XYZ file of C-alpha atoms in Angstrom:
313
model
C 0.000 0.000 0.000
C 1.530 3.369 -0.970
C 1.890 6.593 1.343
C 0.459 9.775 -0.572
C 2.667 12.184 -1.224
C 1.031 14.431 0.877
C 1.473 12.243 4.153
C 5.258 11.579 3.069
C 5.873 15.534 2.949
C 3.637 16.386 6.001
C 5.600 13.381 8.037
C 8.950 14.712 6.994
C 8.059 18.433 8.193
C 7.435 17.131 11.446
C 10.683 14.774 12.027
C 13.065 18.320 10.883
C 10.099 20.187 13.019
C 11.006 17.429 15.760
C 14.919 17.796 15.377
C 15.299 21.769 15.465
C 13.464 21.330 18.690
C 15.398 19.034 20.033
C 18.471 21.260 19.137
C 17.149 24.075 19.844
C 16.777 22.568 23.448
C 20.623 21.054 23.312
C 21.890 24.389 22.545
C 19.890 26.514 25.549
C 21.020 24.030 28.084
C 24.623 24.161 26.867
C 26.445 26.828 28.492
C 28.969 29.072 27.201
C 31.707 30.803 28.523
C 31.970 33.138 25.077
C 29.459 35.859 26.207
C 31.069 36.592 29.669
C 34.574 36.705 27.593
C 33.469 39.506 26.384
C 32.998 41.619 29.572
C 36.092 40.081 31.216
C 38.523 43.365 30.243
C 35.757 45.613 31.617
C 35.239 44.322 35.025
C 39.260 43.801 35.332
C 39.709 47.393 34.794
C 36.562 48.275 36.991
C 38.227 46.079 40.005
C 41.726 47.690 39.482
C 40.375 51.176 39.170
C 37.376 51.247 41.281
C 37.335 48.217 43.782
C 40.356 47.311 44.726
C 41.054 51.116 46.017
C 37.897 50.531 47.953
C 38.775 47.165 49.387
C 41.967 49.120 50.215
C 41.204 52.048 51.821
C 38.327 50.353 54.048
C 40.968 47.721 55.024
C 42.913 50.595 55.491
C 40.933 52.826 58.131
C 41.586 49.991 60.432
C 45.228 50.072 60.273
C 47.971 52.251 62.355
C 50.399 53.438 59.943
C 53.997 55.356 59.982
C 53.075 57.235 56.501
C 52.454 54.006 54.199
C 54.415 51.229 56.806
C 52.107 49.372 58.800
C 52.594 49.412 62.038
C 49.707 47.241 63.894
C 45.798 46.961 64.148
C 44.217 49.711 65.266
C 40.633 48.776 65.345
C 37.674 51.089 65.692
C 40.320 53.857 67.082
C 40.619 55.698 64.135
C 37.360 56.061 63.754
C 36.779 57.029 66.952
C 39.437 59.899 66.367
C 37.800 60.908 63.443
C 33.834 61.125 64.577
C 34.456 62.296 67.905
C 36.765 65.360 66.578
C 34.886 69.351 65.809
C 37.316 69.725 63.142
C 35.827 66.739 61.354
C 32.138 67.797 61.552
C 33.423 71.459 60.913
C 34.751 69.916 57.576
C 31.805 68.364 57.012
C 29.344 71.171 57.308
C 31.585 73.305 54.669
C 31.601 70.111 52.478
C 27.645 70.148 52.532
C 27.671 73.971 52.196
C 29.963 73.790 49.375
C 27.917 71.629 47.381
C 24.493 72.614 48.463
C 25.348 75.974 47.806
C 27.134 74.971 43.897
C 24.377 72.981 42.894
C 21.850 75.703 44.054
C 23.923 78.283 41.401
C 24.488 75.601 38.858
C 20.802 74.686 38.807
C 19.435 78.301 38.577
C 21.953 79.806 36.350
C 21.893 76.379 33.638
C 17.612 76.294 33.931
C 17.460 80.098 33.337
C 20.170 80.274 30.685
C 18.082 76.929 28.842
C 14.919 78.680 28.956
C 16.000 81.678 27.340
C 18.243 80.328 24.607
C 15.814 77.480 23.949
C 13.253 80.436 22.669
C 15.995 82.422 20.697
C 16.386 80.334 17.479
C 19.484 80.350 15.863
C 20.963 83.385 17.935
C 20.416 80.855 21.408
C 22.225 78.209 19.283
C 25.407 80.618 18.500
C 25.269 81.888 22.504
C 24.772 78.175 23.398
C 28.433 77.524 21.860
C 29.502 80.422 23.805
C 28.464 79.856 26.906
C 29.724 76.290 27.028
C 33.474 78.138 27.314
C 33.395 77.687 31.185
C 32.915 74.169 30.599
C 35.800 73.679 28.475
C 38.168 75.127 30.837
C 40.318 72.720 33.451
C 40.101 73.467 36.860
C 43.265 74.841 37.096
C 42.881 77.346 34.314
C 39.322 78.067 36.676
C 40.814 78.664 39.290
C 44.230 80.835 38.035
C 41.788 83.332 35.987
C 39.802 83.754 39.266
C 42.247 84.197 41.548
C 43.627 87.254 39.175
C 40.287 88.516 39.131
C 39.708 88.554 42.756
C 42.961 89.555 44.172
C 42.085 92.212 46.393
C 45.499 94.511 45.076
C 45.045 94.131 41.311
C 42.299 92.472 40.329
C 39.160 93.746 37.948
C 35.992 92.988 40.471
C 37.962 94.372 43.815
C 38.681 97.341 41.500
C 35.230 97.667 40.491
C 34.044 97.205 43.933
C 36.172 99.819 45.336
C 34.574 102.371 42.830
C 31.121 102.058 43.764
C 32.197 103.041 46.845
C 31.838 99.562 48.911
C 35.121 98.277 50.714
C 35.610 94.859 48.871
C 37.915 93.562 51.974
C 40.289 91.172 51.220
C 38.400 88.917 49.063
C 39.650 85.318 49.235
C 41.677 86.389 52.030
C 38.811 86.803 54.254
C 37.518 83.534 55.661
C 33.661 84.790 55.816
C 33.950 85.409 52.004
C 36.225 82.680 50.747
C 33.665 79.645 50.873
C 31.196 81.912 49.045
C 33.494 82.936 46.187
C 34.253 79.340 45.682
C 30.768 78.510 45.352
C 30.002 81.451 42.842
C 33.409 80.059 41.135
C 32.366 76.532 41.145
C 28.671 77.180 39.923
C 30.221 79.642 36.883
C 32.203 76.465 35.828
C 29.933 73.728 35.779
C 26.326 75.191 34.603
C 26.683 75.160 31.325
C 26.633 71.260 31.867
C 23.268 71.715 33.334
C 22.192 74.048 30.502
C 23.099 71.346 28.018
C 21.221 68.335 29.531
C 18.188 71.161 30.434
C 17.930 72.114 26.427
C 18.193 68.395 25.450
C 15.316 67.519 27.918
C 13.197 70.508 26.466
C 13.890 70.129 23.325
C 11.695 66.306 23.367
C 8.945 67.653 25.343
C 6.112 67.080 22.707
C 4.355 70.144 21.771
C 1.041 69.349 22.267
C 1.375 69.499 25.758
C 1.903 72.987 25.786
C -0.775 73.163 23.065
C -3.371 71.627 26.200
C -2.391 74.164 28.374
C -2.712 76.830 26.195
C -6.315 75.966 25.709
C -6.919 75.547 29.625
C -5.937 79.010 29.631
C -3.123 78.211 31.255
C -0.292 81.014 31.543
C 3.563 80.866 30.674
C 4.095 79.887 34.493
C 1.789 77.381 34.224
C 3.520 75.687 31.134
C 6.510 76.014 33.621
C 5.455 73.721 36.106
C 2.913 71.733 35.085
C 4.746 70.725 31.850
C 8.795 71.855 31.144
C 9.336 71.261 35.064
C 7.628 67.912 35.563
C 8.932 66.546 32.288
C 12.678 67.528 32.532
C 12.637 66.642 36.482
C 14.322 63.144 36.406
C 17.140 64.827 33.712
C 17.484 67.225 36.696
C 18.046 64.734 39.111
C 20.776 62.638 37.357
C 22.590 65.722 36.486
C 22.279 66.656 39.961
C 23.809 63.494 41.162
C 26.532 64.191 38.541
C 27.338 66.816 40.402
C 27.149 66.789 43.429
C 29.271 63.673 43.140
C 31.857 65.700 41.763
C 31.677 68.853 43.848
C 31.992 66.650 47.030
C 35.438 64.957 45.374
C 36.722 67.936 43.842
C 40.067 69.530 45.167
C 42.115 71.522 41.997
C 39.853 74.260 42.425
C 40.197 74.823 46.387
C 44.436 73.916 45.670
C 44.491 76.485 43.344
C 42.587 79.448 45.006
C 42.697 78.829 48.565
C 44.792 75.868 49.753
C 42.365 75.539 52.040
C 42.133 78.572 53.944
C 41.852 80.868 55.311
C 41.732 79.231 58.712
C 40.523 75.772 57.451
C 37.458 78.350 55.867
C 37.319 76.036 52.743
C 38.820 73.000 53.865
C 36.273 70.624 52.525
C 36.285 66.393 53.339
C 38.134 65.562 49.909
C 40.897 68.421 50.209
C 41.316 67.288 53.704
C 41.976 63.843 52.862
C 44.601 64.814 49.864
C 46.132 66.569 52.983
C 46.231 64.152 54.935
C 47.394 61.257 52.719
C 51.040 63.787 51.666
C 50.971 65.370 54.988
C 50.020 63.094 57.755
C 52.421 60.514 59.844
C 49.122 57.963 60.263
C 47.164 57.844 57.594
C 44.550 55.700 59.275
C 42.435 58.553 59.852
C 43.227 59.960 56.591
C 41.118 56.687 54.951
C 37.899 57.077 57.454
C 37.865 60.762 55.553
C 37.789 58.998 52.402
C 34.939 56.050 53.759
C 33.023 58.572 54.994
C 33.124 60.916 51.382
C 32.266 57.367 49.917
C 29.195 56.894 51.746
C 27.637 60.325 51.468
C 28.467 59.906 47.471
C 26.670 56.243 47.877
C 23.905 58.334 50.314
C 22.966 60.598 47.372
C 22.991 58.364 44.544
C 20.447 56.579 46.586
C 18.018 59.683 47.033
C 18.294 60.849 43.518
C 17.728 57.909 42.516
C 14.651 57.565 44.733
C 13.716 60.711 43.801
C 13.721 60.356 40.061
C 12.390 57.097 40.256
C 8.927 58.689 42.106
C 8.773 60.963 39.076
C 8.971 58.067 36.145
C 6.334 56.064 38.024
């Protein structure tokens, strides 16, 4: 008795339907090494550069050292040197002014300077560019043109100062004014950074948003909040914890204008550990500086991140 052709062809689909399954299945419970190959030079490089410091410096905090010899186990002691001293929580609270008070400028001067060049066409594009010079600038080159502009004998703003009839005191020199110079310094450099990732986050706001409002009756405040704030807010907060990150770990700038001073005035947690690590004979206490700048970096990842999560839902 013969098969029809039909059957034959239909019985033949179903063995190679049959056999890809069954390879199919071979090949997802075979593992493979090949994939994680791949991502073996990145996680080398993260645990030389990034980890290993960490493992370090922790293992480090409970060590008693004669500048980098070990010289026995200290314990909890260096902690306890560190938390129980004023000059530590002295350091801290210009630390937290420092960047509160950076951010604050970066934040108002980048959000204002996006709004208005995001409405000027091709001239914002062209002042865009210019603005963005801060931003190209090291730290050091920051810091050198500012401390010729603020010295108190020769420079432009004293001068300035001076002729409107207001004493401009010693400037830098003075420690109620140094901290707030550095901020103003500090927020000049770094918001054009926020006026960049402000534009881009404006710029994909759809239009018909504003469109709604406008038919609401709703007012160019209105648009504000209820639309370019609410939809740009979790931009805001990553470029916040950009940073912040980075104003709580930056030294160059305070090196270059201050050193510190005057009278510890700007002596913030990071410079105070770069002291510490050239300066100091045990540099125990030195790496529960650097623990503790690691946890309040870890400490606001974690709210922004809480933060911007609330706002995407």
């Amino acid at each position: 008795m013969s098969i029809p052709p039909l059957q034959v062809s239909t019985n033949q689909s179903a063995t190679h339907l049959a056999s890809d399954v069954v390879d199919a299945t071979d090949n997802a419970n075979r593992f493979s090494w090949a994939p994680f190959l791949w991502f073996t030079p990145a996680i080398v490089i993260l645990f030389l550069v990034t980890l290993y410091p960490t493992i370090f410096v922790f293992w480090l905090s409970f060590q008693k050292t004669k500048y980098y010899d070990l010289v026995g186990f200290a314990g909890l002691a260096n902690y306890v040197e560190v938390l129980s001293s004023s000059e530590f929580w002295d350091t801290t609270v210009i630390s937290l002014t420092y960047v509160g008070g950076s951010l604050a400028g970066a934040i108002i001067l980048g959000m204002a300077s996006a709004l208005v060049l995001n409405r000027a066409g091709v001239t914002g594009s062209a002042l865009r560019v210019f603005i963005l010079f801060p931003w190209t600038l090291s730290m050091s080159v920051v810091g050198s043109i500012w401390l010729w502009l603020l010295n108190p004998s020769f420079g432009p703003i004293p001068y300035v100062i001076q002729k409107l009839g207001i004493d401009p005191g010693l400037m830098l020199g003075d420690p109620g004014m140094a901290l707030p110079l550095i901020i103003v310094v500090t927020a000049w450099w770094s918001f054009p950074y926020v006026m960049v990732m402000a534009t881009a986050a404006m710029q994909s706001i759809p239009k018909e948003l504003y469109e709604a409002v406008e038919i609401d009756g709703g007012g160019a405040f209105v648009k504000f909040r209820y639309v370019t704030l609410t939809e740009i807010l979790p931009t805001l907060g990553s470029t916040a914890l950009t940073l912040s990150i980075m104003y709580l770990t930056l030294m160059t700038l305070i090196i270059v204008m201050t050193g510190g001073g005057p009278l510890g005035s700007t002596t913030t947690l990071s410079f105070e550990a770069f002291r510490g690590t050239v300066q100091a004979v045990n540099i125990g206490p030195t790496a529960v500086v650097s623990i503790v700048v690691l946890i309040i970096n870890v400490a606001l990842g974690a709210l922004y991140t809480r933060l911007t999560g609330r706002v995407t839902g």
